[in-house]
CSV table of N, CA, C and O in Angstrom, one decimal:
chain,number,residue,atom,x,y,z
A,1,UNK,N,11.6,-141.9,109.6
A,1,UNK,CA,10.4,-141.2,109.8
A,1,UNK,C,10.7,-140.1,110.9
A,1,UNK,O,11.4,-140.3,111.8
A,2,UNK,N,10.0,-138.9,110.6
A,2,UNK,CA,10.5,-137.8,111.7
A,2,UNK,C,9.6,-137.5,112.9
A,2,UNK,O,8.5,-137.2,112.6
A,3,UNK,N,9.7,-137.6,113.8
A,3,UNK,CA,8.7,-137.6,114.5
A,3,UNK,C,8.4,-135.9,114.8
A,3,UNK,O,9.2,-135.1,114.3
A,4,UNK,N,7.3,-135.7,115.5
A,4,UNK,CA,6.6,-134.1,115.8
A,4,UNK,C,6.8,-134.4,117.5
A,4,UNK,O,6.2,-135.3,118.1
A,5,UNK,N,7.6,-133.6,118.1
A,5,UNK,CA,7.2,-133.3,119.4
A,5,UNK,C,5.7,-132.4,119.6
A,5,UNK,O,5.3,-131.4,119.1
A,6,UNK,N,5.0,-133.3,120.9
A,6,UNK,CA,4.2,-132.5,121.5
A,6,UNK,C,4.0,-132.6,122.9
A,6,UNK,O,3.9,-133.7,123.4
A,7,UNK,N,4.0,-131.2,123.8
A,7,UNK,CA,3.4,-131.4,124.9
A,7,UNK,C,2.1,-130.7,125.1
A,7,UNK,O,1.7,-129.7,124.6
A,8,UNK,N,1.3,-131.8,126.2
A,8,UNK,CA,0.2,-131.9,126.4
A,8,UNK,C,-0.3,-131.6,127.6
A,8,UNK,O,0.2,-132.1,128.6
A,9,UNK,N,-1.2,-130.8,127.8
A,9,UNK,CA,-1.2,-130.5,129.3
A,9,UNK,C,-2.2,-130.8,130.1
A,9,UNK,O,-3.2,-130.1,130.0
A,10,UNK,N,-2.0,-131.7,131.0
A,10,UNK,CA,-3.3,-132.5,131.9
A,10,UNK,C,-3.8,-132.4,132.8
A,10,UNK,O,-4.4,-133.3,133.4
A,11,UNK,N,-3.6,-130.9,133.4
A,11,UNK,CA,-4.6,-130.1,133.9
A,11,UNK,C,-5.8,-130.8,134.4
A,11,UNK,O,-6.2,-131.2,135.5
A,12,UNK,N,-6.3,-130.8,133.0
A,12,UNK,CA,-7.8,-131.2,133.4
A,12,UNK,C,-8.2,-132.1,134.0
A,12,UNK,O,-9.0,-132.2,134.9
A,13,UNK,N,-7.1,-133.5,133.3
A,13,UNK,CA,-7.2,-134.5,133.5
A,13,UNK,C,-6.9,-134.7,135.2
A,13,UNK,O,-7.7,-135.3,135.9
A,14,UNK,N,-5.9,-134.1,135.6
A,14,UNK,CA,-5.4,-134.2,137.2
A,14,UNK,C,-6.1,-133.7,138.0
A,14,UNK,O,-5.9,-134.3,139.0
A,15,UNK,N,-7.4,-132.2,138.1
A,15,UNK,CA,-8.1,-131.3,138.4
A,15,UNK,C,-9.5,-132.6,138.4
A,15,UNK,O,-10.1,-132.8,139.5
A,16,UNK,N,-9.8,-133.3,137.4
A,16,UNK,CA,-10.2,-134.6,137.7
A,16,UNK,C,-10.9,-135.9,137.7
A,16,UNK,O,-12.0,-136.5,137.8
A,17,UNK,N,-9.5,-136.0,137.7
A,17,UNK,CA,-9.0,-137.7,137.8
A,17,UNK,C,-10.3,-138.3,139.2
A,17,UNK,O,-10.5,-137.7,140.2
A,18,UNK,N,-11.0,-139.4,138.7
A,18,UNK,CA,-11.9,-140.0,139.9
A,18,UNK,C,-12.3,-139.4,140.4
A,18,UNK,O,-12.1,-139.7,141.6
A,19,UNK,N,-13.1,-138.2,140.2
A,19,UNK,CA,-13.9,-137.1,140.4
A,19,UNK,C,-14.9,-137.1,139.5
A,19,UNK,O,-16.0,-137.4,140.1
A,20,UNK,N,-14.9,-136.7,137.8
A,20,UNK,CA,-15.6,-136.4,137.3
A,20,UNK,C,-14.9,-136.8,136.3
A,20,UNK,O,-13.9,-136.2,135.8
A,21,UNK,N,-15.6,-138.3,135.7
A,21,UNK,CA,-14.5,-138.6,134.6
A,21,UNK,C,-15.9,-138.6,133.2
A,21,UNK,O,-16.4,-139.6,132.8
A,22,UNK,N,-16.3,-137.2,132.8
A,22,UNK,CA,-17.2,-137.0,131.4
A,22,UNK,C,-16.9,-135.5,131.1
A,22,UNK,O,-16.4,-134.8,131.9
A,23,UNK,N,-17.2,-135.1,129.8
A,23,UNK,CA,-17.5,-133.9,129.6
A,23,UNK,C,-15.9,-133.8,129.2
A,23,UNK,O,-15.2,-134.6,128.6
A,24,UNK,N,-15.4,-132.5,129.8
A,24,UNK,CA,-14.0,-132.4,129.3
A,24,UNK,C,-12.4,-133.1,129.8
A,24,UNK,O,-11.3,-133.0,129.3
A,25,UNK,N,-12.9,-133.8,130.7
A,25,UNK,CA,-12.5,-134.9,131.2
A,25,UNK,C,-12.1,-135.6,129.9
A,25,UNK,O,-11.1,-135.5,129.1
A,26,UNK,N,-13.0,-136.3,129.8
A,26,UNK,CA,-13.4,-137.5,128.6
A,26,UNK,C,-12.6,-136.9,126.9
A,26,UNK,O,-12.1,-137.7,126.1
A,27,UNK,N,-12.7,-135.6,126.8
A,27,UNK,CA,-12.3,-135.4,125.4
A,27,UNK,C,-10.6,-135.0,125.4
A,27,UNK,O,-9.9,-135.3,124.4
A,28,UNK,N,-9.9,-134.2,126.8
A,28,UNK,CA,-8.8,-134.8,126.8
A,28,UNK,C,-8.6,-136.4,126.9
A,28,UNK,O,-8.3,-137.0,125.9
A,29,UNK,N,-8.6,-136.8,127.7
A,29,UNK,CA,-8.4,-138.5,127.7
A,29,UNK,C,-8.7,-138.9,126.2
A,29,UNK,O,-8.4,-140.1,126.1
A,30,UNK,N,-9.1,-138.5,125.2
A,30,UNK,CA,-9.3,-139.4,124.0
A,30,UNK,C,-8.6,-138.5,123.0
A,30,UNK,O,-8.7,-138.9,121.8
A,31,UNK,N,-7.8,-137.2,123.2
A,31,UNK,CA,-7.3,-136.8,122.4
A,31,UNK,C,-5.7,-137.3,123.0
A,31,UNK,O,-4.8,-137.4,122.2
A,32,UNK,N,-5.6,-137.5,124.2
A,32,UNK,CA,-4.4,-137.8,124.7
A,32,UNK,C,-4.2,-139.5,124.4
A,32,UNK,O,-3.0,-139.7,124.5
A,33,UNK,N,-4.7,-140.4,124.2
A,33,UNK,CA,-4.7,-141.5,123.9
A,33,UNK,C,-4.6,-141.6,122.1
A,33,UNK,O,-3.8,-142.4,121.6
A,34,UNK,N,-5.2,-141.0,121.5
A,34,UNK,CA,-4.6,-140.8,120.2
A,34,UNK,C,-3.4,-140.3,119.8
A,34,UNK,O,-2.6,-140.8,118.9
A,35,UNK,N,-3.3,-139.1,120.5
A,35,UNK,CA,-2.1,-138.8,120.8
A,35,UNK,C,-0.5,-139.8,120.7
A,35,UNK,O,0.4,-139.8,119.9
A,36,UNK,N,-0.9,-140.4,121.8
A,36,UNK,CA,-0.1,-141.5,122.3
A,36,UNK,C,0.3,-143.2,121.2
A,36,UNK,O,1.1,-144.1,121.3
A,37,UNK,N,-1.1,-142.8,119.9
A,37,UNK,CA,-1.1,-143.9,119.5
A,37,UNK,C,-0.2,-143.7,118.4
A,37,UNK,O,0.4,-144.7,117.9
A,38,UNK,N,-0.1,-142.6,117.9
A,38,UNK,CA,0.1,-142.1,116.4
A,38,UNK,C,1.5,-142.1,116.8
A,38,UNK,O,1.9,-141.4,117.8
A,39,UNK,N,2.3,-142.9,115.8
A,39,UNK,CA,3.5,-143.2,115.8
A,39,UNK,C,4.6,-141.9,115.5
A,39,UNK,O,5.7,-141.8,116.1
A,40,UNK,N,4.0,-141.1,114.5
A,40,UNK,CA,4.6,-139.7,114.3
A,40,UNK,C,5.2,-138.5,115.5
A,40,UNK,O,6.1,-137.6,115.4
A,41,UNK,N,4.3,-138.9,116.5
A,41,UNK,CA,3.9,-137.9,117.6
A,41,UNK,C,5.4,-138.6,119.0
A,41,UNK,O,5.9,-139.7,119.2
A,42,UNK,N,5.6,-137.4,119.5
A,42,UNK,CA,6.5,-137.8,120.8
A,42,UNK,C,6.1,-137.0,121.8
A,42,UNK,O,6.6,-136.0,122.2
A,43,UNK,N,4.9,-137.7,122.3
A,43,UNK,CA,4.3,-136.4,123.6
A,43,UNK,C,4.7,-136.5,125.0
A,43,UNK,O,4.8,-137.5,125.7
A,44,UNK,N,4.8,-135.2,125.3
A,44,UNK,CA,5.5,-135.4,126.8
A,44,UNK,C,3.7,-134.0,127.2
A,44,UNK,O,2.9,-133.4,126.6
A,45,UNK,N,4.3,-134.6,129.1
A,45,UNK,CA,2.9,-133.7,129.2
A,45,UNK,C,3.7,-132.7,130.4
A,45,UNK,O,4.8,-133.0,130.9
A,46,UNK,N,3.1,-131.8,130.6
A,46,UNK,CA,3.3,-130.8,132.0
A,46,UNK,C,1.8,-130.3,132.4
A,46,UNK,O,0.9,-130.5,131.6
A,47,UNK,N,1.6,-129.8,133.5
A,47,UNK,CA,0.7,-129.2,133.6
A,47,UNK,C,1.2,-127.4,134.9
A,47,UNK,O,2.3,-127.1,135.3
A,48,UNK,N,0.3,-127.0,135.1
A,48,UNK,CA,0.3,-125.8,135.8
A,48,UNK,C,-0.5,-125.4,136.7
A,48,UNK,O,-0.9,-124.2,136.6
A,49,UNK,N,-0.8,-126.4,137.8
A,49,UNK,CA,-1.8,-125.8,139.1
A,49,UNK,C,-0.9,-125.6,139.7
A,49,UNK,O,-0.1,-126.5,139.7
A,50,UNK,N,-0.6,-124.6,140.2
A,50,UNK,CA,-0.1,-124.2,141.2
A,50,UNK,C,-0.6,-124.2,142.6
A,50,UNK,O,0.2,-124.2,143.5
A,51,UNK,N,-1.6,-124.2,142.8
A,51,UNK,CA,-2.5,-124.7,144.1
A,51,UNK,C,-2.3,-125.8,144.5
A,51,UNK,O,-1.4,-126.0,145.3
A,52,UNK,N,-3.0,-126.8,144.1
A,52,UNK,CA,-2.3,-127.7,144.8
A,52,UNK,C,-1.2,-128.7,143.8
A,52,UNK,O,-1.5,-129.7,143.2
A,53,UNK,N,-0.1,-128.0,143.8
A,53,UNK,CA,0.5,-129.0,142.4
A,53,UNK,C,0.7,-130.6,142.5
A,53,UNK,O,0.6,-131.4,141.7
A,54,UNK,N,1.3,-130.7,144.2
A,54,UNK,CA,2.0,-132.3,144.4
A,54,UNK,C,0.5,-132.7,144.4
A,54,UNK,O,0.6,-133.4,143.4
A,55,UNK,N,-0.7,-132.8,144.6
A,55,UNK,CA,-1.9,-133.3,144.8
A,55,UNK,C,-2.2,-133.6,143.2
A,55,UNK,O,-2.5,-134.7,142.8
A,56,UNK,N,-2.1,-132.7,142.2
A,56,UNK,CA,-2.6,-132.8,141.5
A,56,UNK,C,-1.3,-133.9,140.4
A,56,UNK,O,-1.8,-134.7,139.6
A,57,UNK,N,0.1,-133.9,140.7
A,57,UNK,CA,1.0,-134.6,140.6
A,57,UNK,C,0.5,-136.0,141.0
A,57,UNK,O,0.2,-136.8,140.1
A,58,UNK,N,0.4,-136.3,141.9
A,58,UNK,CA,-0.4,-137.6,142.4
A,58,UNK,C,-1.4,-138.3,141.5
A,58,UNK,O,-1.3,-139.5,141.3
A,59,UNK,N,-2.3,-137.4,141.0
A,59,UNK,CA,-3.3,-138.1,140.6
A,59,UNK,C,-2.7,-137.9,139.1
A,59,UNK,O,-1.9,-138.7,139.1
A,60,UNK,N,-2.7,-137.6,138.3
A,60,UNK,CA,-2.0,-137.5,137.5
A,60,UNK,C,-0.7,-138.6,137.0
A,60,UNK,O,-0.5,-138.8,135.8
A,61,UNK,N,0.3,-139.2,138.3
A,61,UNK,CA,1.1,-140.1,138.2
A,61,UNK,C,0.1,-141.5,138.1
A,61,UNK,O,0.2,-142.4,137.4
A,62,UNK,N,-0.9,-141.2,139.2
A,62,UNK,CA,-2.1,-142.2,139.5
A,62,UNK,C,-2.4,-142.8,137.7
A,62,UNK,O,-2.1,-143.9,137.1
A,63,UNK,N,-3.3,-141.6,137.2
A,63,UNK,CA,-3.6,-141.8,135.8
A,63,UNK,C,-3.2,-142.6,135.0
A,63,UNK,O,-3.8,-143.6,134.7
A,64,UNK,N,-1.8,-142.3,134.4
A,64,UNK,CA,-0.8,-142.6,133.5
A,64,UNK,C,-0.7,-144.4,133.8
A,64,UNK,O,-0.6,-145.3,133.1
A,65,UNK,N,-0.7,-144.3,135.1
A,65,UNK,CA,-0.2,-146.0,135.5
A,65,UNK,C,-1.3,-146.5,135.4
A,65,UNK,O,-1.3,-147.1,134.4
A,66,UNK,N,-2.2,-146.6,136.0
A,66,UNK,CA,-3.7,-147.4,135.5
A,66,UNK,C,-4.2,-147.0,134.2
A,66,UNK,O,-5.4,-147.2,134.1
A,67,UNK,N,-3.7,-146.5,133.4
A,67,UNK,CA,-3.8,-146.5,132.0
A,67,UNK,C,-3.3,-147.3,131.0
A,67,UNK,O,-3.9,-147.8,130.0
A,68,UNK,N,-1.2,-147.7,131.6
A,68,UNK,CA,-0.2,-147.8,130.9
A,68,UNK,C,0.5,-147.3,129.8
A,68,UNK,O,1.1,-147.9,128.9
A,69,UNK,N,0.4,-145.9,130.0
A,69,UNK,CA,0.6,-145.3,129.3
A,69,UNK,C,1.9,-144.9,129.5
A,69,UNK,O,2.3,-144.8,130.6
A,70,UNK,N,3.1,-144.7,128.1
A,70,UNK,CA,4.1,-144.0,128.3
A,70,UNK,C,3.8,-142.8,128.2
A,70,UNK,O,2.8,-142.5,127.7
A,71,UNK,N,4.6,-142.0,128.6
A,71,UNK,CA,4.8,-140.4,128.8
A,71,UNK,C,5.8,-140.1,129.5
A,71,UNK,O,6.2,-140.8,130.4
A,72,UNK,N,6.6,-138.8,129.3
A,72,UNK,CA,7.1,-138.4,130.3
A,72,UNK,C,6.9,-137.1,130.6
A,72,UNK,O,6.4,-136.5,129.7
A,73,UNK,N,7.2,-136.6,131.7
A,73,UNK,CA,6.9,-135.1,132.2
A,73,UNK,C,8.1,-133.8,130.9
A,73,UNK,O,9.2,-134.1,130.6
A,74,UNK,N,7.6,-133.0,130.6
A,74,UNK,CA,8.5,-131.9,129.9
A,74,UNK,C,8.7,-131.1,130.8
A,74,UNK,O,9.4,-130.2,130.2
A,75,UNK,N,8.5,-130.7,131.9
A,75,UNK,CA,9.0,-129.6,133.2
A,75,UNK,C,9.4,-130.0,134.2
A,75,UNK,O,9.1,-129.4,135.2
A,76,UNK,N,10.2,-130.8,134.2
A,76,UNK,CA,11.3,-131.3,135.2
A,76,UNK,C,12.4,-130.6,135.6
A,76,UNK,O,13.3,-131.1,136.3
């Protein structure tokens, strides 16, 4: 089976994480969780604040782990 790389960018989700979890919050988190489920798919995520990036890094590492989610970062 061939898989499709994708990355994903969680921005939104890190911008916020235990802040405001509805609205566009909610519709990445549920395209990123299908994402994750579909066996075809190999998604890595990055994102791009530059403002506060390690803050937004944090909550975003935060995420992933109280989710259980695999992923790995693509901009390392």
């Amino acid at each position: 089976m061939k898989t499709i790389k994708v990355i994903y960018d969680l921005e939104v989700i890190g911008n916020t994480y235990k802040i405001d979890q509805s609205g566009v919050y909610r519709v990445a988190y549920e395209i990123l969780k299908n994402f994750l489920n579909n066996e075809k798919l190999k998604v890595l995520y990055t994102f791009f604040n530059f403002n506060n990036r390690q803050e937004i890094q944090n909550k975003i590492d935060c995420f992933i782990s109280e989710n259980n989610f695999i992923i790995q970062q693509a901009n390392t």
